[in-house]
Coordinates of C-alpha atoms and ligand atoms in Angstrom, one line a residue:
M1 CA 85.4 4.2 -50.5
I2 CA 86.0 5.5 -54.0
I3 CA 86.0 9.2 -54.1
S4 CA 85.5 10.6 -57.5
G5 CA 84.9 14.0 -59.2
S6 CA 85.1 17.1 -57.1
G7 CA 85.0 15.1 -53.9
R8 CA 88.3 13.6 -54.7
H9 CA 89.6 17.0 -55.5
E10 CA 88.4 18.3 -52.1
V11 CA 90.2 15.5 -50.2
E12 CA 93.5 16.1 -52.1
A13 CA 93.2 19.9 -51.5
V14 CA 92.8 19.3 -47.7
E15 CA 95.7 16.8 -47.7
E16 CA 97.9 19.4 -49.5
R17 CA 96.9 22.0 -46.9
V18 CA 97.7 19.7 -44.0
A19 CA 101.1 19.0 -45.6
L20 CA 101.8 22.7 -45.9
L21 CA 100.8 23.3 -42.3
D22 CA 103.4 20.6 -41.4
V23 CA 106.1 22.5 -43.4
L24 CA 105.0 25.7 -41.6
A25 CA 105.1 24.2 -38.2
Q26 CA 108.6 22.8 -38.8
A27 CA 110.0 26.1 -40.3
P28 CA 111.8 28.2 -37.7
A29 CA 109.6 31.2 -37.2
V30 CA 111.1 34.6 -36.7
D31 CA 108.6 37.1 -35.2
H32 CA 110.5 40.1 -36.4
H33 CA 108.3 42.6 -34.6
C34 CA 106.7 42.1 -31.2
H35 CA 106.8 43.5 -27.7
G36 CA 107.1 41.8 -24.2
I37 CA 104.4 40.1 -22.1
V38 CA 102.9 41.7 -19.0
K39 CA 104.6 40.2 -16.0
D40 CA 101.8 40.7 -13.4
E41 CA 98.4 39.0 -13.3
V42 CA 96.0 40.3 -15.9
S43 CA 92.5 41.5 -14.6
A44 CA 89.4 41.2 -16.7
Q45 CA 89.7 45.0 -17.2
S46 CA 93.3 45.0 -18.3
F47 CA 92.6 42.0 -20.6
Q48 CA 90.0 44.2 -22.4
K49 CA 92.6 47.0 -22.8
L50 CA 95.4 44.7 -24.0
A51 CA 93.3 42.9 -26.6
T52 CA 92.6 46.1 -28.6
E53 CA 94.6 48.8 -30.3
S54 CA 92.1 51.4 -29.1
D55 CA 93.2 53.4 -26.2
L56 CA 89.7 54.9 -25.6
P57 CA 87.2 53.6 -23.1
Q58 CA 84.6 51.5 -25.0
G59 CA 80.9 51.7 -24.2
P60 CA 78.2 49.1 -24.8
G61 CA 79.2 47.0 -27.9
G62 CA 82.9 47.4 -27.2
D63 CA 83.7 44.0 -25.6
V64 CA 86.9 42.6 -27.2
F65 CA 85.6 39.1 -26.9
D66 CA 83.0 40.0 -29.6
S67 CA 85.7 41.3 -32.0
P68 CA 87.6 39.2 -34.5
V69 CA 90.5 38.8 -32.2
G70 CA 88.3 37.9 -29.2
V71 CA 86.5 35.3 -31.2
A72 CA 89.9 33.9 -32.4
I73 CA 91.1 33.8 -28.7
R74 CA 88.0 31.9 -27.6
A75 CA 88.5 29.5 -30.5
E76 CA 92.2 28.8 -30.5
C77 CA 93.5 29.6 -27.0
A78 CA 90.6 28.1 -25.0
P79 CA 91.6 24.4 -25.7
L80 CA 95.2 25.2 -24.6
L81 CA 93.7 26.2 -21.2
D82 CA 91.7 22.9 -21.1
L83 CA 88.5 24.6 -22.2
P84 CA 86.2 23.8 -25.2
R85 CA 86.7 25.8 -28.4
H86 CA 84.5 28.9 -28.7
V87 CA 84.0 29.1 -24.9
D88 CA 82.2 32.2 -23.5
A89 CA 84.3 35.1 -22.3
E90 CA 83.5 34.7 -18.7
S91 CA 84.6 31.1 -18.5
Y92 CA 87.7 32.0 -20.5
L93 CA 88.7 34.7 -18.1
S94 CA 87.9 32.7 -15.0
R95 CA 90.1 29.7 -16.2
R96 CA 92.8 32.2 -17.1
A97 CA 92.8 33.7 -13.6
E98 CA 92.8 30.2 -12.1
L99 CA 95.9 29.1 -14.0
G100 CA 97.7 32.5 -13.6
Q101 CA 99.6 34.6 -16.1
R102 CA 102.8 32.6 -15.8
E103 CA 101.2 29.2 -16.7
V104 CA 99.0 30.7 -19.4
T105 CA 102.1 32.3 -20.9
R106 CA 104.0 29.1 -20.8
R107 CA 101.3 27.1 -22.5
L108 CA 100.4 29.7 -25.2
L109 CA 104.0 30.6 -26.1
A110 CA 104.9 26.9 -26.5
A111 CA 102.0 26.4 -28.9
A112 CA 102.8 29.6 -30.8
N113 CA 106.0 27.8 -31.9
I114 CA 108.1 30.9 -32.5
S115 CA 111.8 30.3 -32.5
T116 CA 113.1 33.9 -32.5
Y117 CA 111.6 37.1 -31.2
L118 CA 112.8 40.6 -32.2
V119 CA 111.4 42.7 -29.4
D120 CA 110.7 46.4 -29.5
T121 CA 111.8 47.6 -26.1
G122 CA 110.7 51.3 -26.5
F123 CA 107.2 51.1 -25.0
C124 CA 106.3 50.6 -21.3
A125 CA 109.5 48.5 -20.9
D126 CA 109.2 48.3 -17.1
E127 CA 105.9 46.5 -17.2
I128 CA 106.7 43.8 -19.7
T129 CA 109.2 41.1 -20.3
S130 CA 112.6 42.0 -21.8
P131 CA 113.9 40.2 -24.9
D132 CA 115.9 37.8 -22.6
E133 CA 113.0 37.2 -20.3
L134 CA 110.7 36.5 -23.3
A135 CA 113.2 34.1 -24.7
A136 CA 113.8 32.4 -21.4
V137 CA 110.1 31.8 -20.8
S138 CA 109.6 30.2 -24.2
G139 CA 113.0 28.4 -24.5
T140 CA 113.9 30.4 -27.6
Q141 CA 116.1 33.4 -28.5
G142 CA 115.2 37.1 -28.3
F143 CA 116.9 40.1 -29.8
E144 CA 116.3 43.8 -29.1
I145 CA 115.0 46.4 -31.5
A146 CA 115.8 49.9 -30.3
R147 CA 113.2 52.6 -30.7
L148 CA 114.7 55.8 -32.1
E149 CA 112.3 58.3 -30.4
S150 CA 112.8 56.6 -27.0
L151 CA 116.6 56.9 -27.3
A152 CA 116.2 60.7 -28.0
E153 CA 113.6 61.2 -25.3
R154 CA 115.9 59.5 -22.8
L155 CA 118.7 61.9 -23.7
A156 CA 116.3 64.8 -23.2
A157 CA 115.3 63.5 -19.8
E158 CA 119.0 63.3 -18.9
G159 CA 119.4 67.0 -19.7
V160 CA 121.3 66.9 -23.0
G161 CA 121.8 70.4 -24.6
A162 CA 120.8 71.5 -28.1
Q163 CA 124.4 71.9 -29.2
G164 CA 125.4 68.4 -28.3
F165 CA 122.1 66.7 -29.0
Y166 CA 122.8 65.1 -32.4
D167 CA 126.3 63.9 -31.5
A168 CA 124.9 62.4 -28.3
F169 CA 122.1 60.8 -30.2
R170 CA 124.4 59.2 -32.7
A171 CA 126.6 57.9 -29.9
E172 CA 123.6 56.5 -28.1
L173 CA 122.4 54.8 -31.3
E174 CA 125.8 53.3 -31.9
S175 CA 125.9 51.9 -28.4
A176 CA 122.4 50.5 -28.7
L177 CA 123.2 48.8 -31.9
R178 CA 126.0 46.8 -30.3
T179 CA 123.3 44.5 -29.1
A180 CA 120.1 45.5 -30.9
V181 CA 119.7 44.0 -34.4
G182 CA 117.6 46.9 -35.8
V183 CA 115.8 50.1 -34.9
K184 CA 112.2 51.2 -35.0
S185 CA 110.7 54.6 -36.0
I186 CA 107.3 55.7 -35.0
I187 CA 107.3 58.8 -37.2
A188 CA 103.9 57.6 -38.4
Y189 CA 102.5 58.3 -34.9
R190 CA 104.4 61.4 -34.2
H191 CA 104.0 63.2 -37.6
G192 CA 102.9 61.0 -40.6
F193 CA 104.8 59.9 -43.7
D194 CA 104.4 63.3 -45.4
F195 CA 107.7 64.5 -44.0
D196 CA 110.5 66.3 -45.8
P197 CA 112.6 63.5 -47.2
A198 CA 115.9 65.5 -47.2
R199 CA 118.6 65.0 -44.7
P200 CA 118.3 68.0 -42.3
T201 CA 121.4 70.2 -41.8
E202 CA 123.3 70.4 -38.5
A203 CA 122.0 74.0 -38.1
E204 CA 118.4 72.9 -38.6
I205 CA 118.8 70.1 -36.1
R206 CA 120.4 72.4 -33.5
S207 CA 117.6 74.9 -33.8
A208 CA 114.8 72.3 -33.6
A209 CA 116.6 70.6 -30.7
G210 CA 116.8 74.0 -28.9
A211 CA 113.1 74.6 -29.3
W212 CA 112.2 71.1 -28.1
L213 CA 114.6 70.9 -25.2
S214 CA 113.6 74.4 -23.9
S215 CA 109.9 73.4 -23.9
P216 CA 108.3 71.4 -21.1
E217 CA 107.2 68.8 -23.7
R218 CA 109.3 65.6 -23.5
R219 CA 107.4 63.7 -26.3
L220 CA 109.4 64.2 -29.5
S221 CA 107.1 65.2 -32.4
D222 CA 109.2 67.8 -34.2
P223 CA 109.5 66.7 -37.8
V224 CA 113.0 68.0 -38.3
L225 CA 114.3 66.0 -35.3
L226 CA 112.2 62.9 -36.2
R227 CA 113.8 62.8 -39.7
A228 CA 117.2 63.6 -38.2
L229 CA 116.9 60.4 -36.1
L230 CA 115.8 58.4 -39.2
W231 CA 118.8 59.7 -41.2
A232 CA 121.2 58.7 -38.3
A233 CA 119.7 55.2 -38.5
V234 CA 120.1 55.1 -42.3
D235 CA 123.8 55.9 -41.7
A236 CA 124.1 53.2 -39.1
G237 CA 123.0 50.6 -41.7
K238 CA 120.9 48.2 -39.6
P239 CA 117.3 47.5 -40.6
I240 CA 114.8 50.3 -39.8
Q241 CA 111.4 49.2 -38.8
M242 CA 108.7 51.7 -39.5
H243 CA 105.2 51.5 -38.1
V244 CA 102.7 51.8 -41.0
G245 CA 98.9 52.2 -40.9
F246 CA 96.7 50.6 -38.2
G247 CA 97.4 51.7 -34.7
D248 CA 95.8 53.5 -31.8
S249 CA 93.9 56.9 -31.7
D250 CA 97.2 58.7 -31.9
I251 CA 97.3 57.9 -35.6
V252 CA 95.9 60.0 -38.5
L253 CA 95.4 57.0 -40.7
H254 CA 95.5 58.6 -44.2
R255 CA 98.9 60.2 -43.3
C256 CA 100.3 56.7 -42.6
D257 CA 100.0 55.5 -46.2
P258 CA 103.7 54.5 -46.8
T259 CA 103.6 55.9 -50.4
H260 CA 103.7 59.4 -48.8
M261 CA 107.4 58.7 -48.1
T262 CA 108.3 57.6 -51.7
E263 CA 110.8 60.4 -51.9
F264 CA 112.5 59.2 -48.7
L265 CA 112.7 55.7 -50.1
R266 CA 114.2 57.1 -53.4
A267 CA 116.7 59.1 -51.4
T268 CA 117.8 56.1 -49.3
V269 CA 117.8 53.4 -52.0
T270 CA 121.5 53.4 -52.6
T271 CA 122.4 53.2 -48.9
G272 CA 121.3 49.6 -48.8
T273 CA 119.8 50.1 -45.3
P274 CA 116.7 47.9 -45.1
I275 CA 113.4 49.6 -44.5
M276 CA 110.9 47.2 -42.9
L277 CA 107.3 48.4 -43.3
L278 CA 105.3 47.0 -40.3
H279 CA 101.6 46.0 -40.2
N280 CA 100.6 48.0 -43.2
Y281 CA 96.8 47.6 -42.8
P282 CA 95.0 48.8 -44.8
F283 CA 97.9 49.9 -47.0
V284 CA 99.1 46.3 -47.6
R285 CA 99.0 46.7 -51.4
E286 CA 100.8 50.0 -51.3
A287 CA 103.5 48.4 -49.1
G288 CA 103.7 45.5 -51.6
Y289 CA 104.2 47.9 -54.4
L290 CA 107.1 49.6 -52.5
A291 CA 108.7 46.3 -51.7
H292 CA 108.4 45.3 -55.4
V293 CA 110.0 48.5 -56.7
Y294 CA 112.6 49.4 -54.0
P295 CA 115.3 46.8 -53.3
H296 CA 115.7 47.9 -49.6
V297 CA 111.9 47.7 -48.7
Y298 CA 110.3 44.8 -46.9
L299 CA 106.8 44.4 -45.5
D300 CA 104.8 42.3 -43.1
T301 CA 101.1 42.0 -42.0
G302 CA 101.7 41.6 -38.3
L303 CA 99.1 43.2 -36.0
A304 CA 96.5 43.2 -38.8
A305 CA 96.7 39.4 -39.2
G306 CA 96.3 38.8 -35.4
F307 CA 93.5 41.3 -34.9
S308 CA 91.6 40.2 -38.0
G309 CA 91.1 36.7 -36.7
A310 CA 89.4 34.5 -39.4
S311 CA 89.9 37.3 -42.0
A312 CA 93.7 37.1 -41.8
T313 CA 93.8 35.1 -45.1
S314 CA 92.7 38.0 -47.2
I315 CA 95.3 40.4 -45.7
V316 CA 98.1 37.9 -46.0
R317 CA 97.0 37.1 -49.5
E318 CA 97.3 40.8 -50.5
S319 CA 100.8 40.9 -49.1
L320 CA 101.8 38.2 -51.5
E321 CA 100.3 39.8 -54.6
I322 CA 103.2 41.6 -56.1
A323 CA 106.1 41.8 -53.6
P324 CA 108.8 39.2 -54.1
F325 CA 108.3 36.2 -51.7
T326 CA 111.8 37.1 -50.5
K327 CA 110.7 40.5 -49.1
V328 CA 107.6 39.5 -47.0
L329 CA 108.1 38.8 -43.3
F330 CA 106.2 37.3 -40.4
S331 CA 105.4 39.2 -37.2
T332 CA 102.7 39.1 -34.5
D333 CA 103.2 42.7 -33.1
A334 CA 101.9 41.0 -30.0
Y335 CA 102.0 43.1 -26.8
G336 CA 101.2 42.2 -23.2
L337 CA 99.0 39.1 -23.7
P338 CA 100.4 35.7 -24.6
E339 CA 97.1 35.1 -26.5
L340 CA 98.2 37.6 -29.2
Y341 CA 101.4 35.7 -30.0
L342 CA 99.5 32.4 -30.4
V343 CA 96.6 33.9 -32.4
G344 CA 99.1 36.0 -34.6
A345 CA 101.3 33.0 -35.4
L346 CA 98.5 30.5 -35.9
R347 CA 96.3 32.7 -38.1
H348 CA 99.4 33.6 -40.1
R349 CA 100.3 30.0 -40.7
L350 CA 96.7 29.0 -41.6
A351 CA 96.5 32.0 -44.0
L352 CA 99.7 30.9 -45.7
A353 CA 98.6 27.3 -45.9
R354 CA 95.3 28.3 -47.5
V355 CA 96.8 30.7 -50.1
F356 CA 99.7 28.3 -51.1
G357 CA 97.3 25.4 -50.9
E358 CA 95.1 27.0 -53.5
W359 CA 98.1 27.8 -55.8
L360 CA 99.3 24.2 -55.5
E361 CA 95.8 22.9 -56.3
A362 CA 95.7 25.1 -59.4
D363 CA 99.2 24.0 -60.3
A364 CA 100.2 27.6 -60.3
I365 CA 103.3 26.8 -58.2
G366 CA 105.5 23.8 -57.8
E367 CA 105.7 21.9 -54.5
A368 CA 109.4 22.5 -54.0
D369 CA 109.0 26.2 -54.6
A370 CA 106.0 26.4 -52.2
R371 CA 107.9 24.7 -49.4
R372 CA 111.0 26.9 -50.0
Y373 CA 108.9 30.1 -50.0
L374 CA 107.0 29.1 -46.8
R375 CA 110.2 28.7 -45.0
L376 CA 111.5 32.0 -46.2
L377 CA 108.2 33.8 -45.3
M378 CA 108.1 32.4 -41.8
G379 CA 111.7 33.1 -40.9
G380 CA 114.4 32.8 -43.6
N381 CA 113.7 36.3 -45.0
A382 CA 114.1 37.9 -41.5
Q383 CA 117.2 35.9 -40.8
R384 CA 118.8 37.2 -44.0
A385 CA 117.6 40.8 -43.6
Y386 CA 118.7 41.1 -39.9
G387 CA 121.8 39.0 -40.3
L388 CA 120.6 36.5 -37.7
T389 CA 122.2 33.1 -37.3
P390 CA 119.7 30.3 -38.0
H391 CA 118.3 28.8 -34.8
Q392 CA 116.7 25.4 -34.5
S393 CA 113.0 25.9 -33.5
A394 CA 111.6 23.9 -30.5
A395 CA 109.6 21.9 -33.1
T396 CA 112.6 20.9 -35.2
S397 CA 115.0 20.1 -32.4
A398 CA 112.4 17.9 -30.5
Ligands
ZN401 ZN1 104.4 47.0 -32.2

């Protein structure tokens, strides 16, 4: 059959996209921010809770299977559980229960084709898999990301005094970083990015620690202490992940615009400590601007890309508007459900294939460049920023 005119163009464009997906599947993928998977069986009720960022009970109209991520799960995960694409929620959950969490996890993680996981261990660590367990179940490698606030809260629970608090914290951080490849700050949750950018004095820290430790509150939300932890991490020099934007009801979204901490980024630019802006939705363009201007700033679109299902392309596209292709990373921010790793990775790859496919079609980029950038965007940038040793992915070593 002779294909002419726009038809031929269409076929070539689809072929290009398929070739790009091939490159993306072969490139070792580093999920630079995720959590563990729930070890126990998942009930229909806990599935509903785990497949949303909302921590509030949802009334009529709140079924996660009718949200973008739920539609994506029914489309993409169903065939891996031997079900037709777009299966209804009830059939999906009943097949899931039949197979069991362990088998579902094995199938979905194999298909997610992620070669390295950097795992935030600071949230509900007892209920979910550790970095080693996650790596073992998927035959890959896992590294720990230590959460700053959790380290401080553990010291408080152990009875540290105000006088010795900061020294004890720095020692704790140093010890955590013997194995962890980076740290994470949730100052966005606990305060917002409109914090004083200056390094707090020892006297300020002692006084704030005194007030916190003598109160019954164990959740750290004092802005002086939160930024003291950040500055200790800046001194430590390993990448600092910062939650940005989209999150649960604990967030006041407008205070999570990362440009609120422009002065902090200016103050830390000469330290060279990488600042990794996580998620960023809906401030993806703001994050892209910061990564463009500040040499130590990186961004990703994890969480948003997974939760937006079929709309992930527009979010990923925004992340590639002005930031150098060497500063954009891949993550799923998956937590609890193996479905979120699969959907996060798959939608991210499809979005990259679509965007780069269009650029190739328009001859706006060369093929060798496109292939090189896709490998960097999936894993190479993270390997460089975190100093990881390259690891053969399951796909490339097969
Ligand atoms: Zn997370």
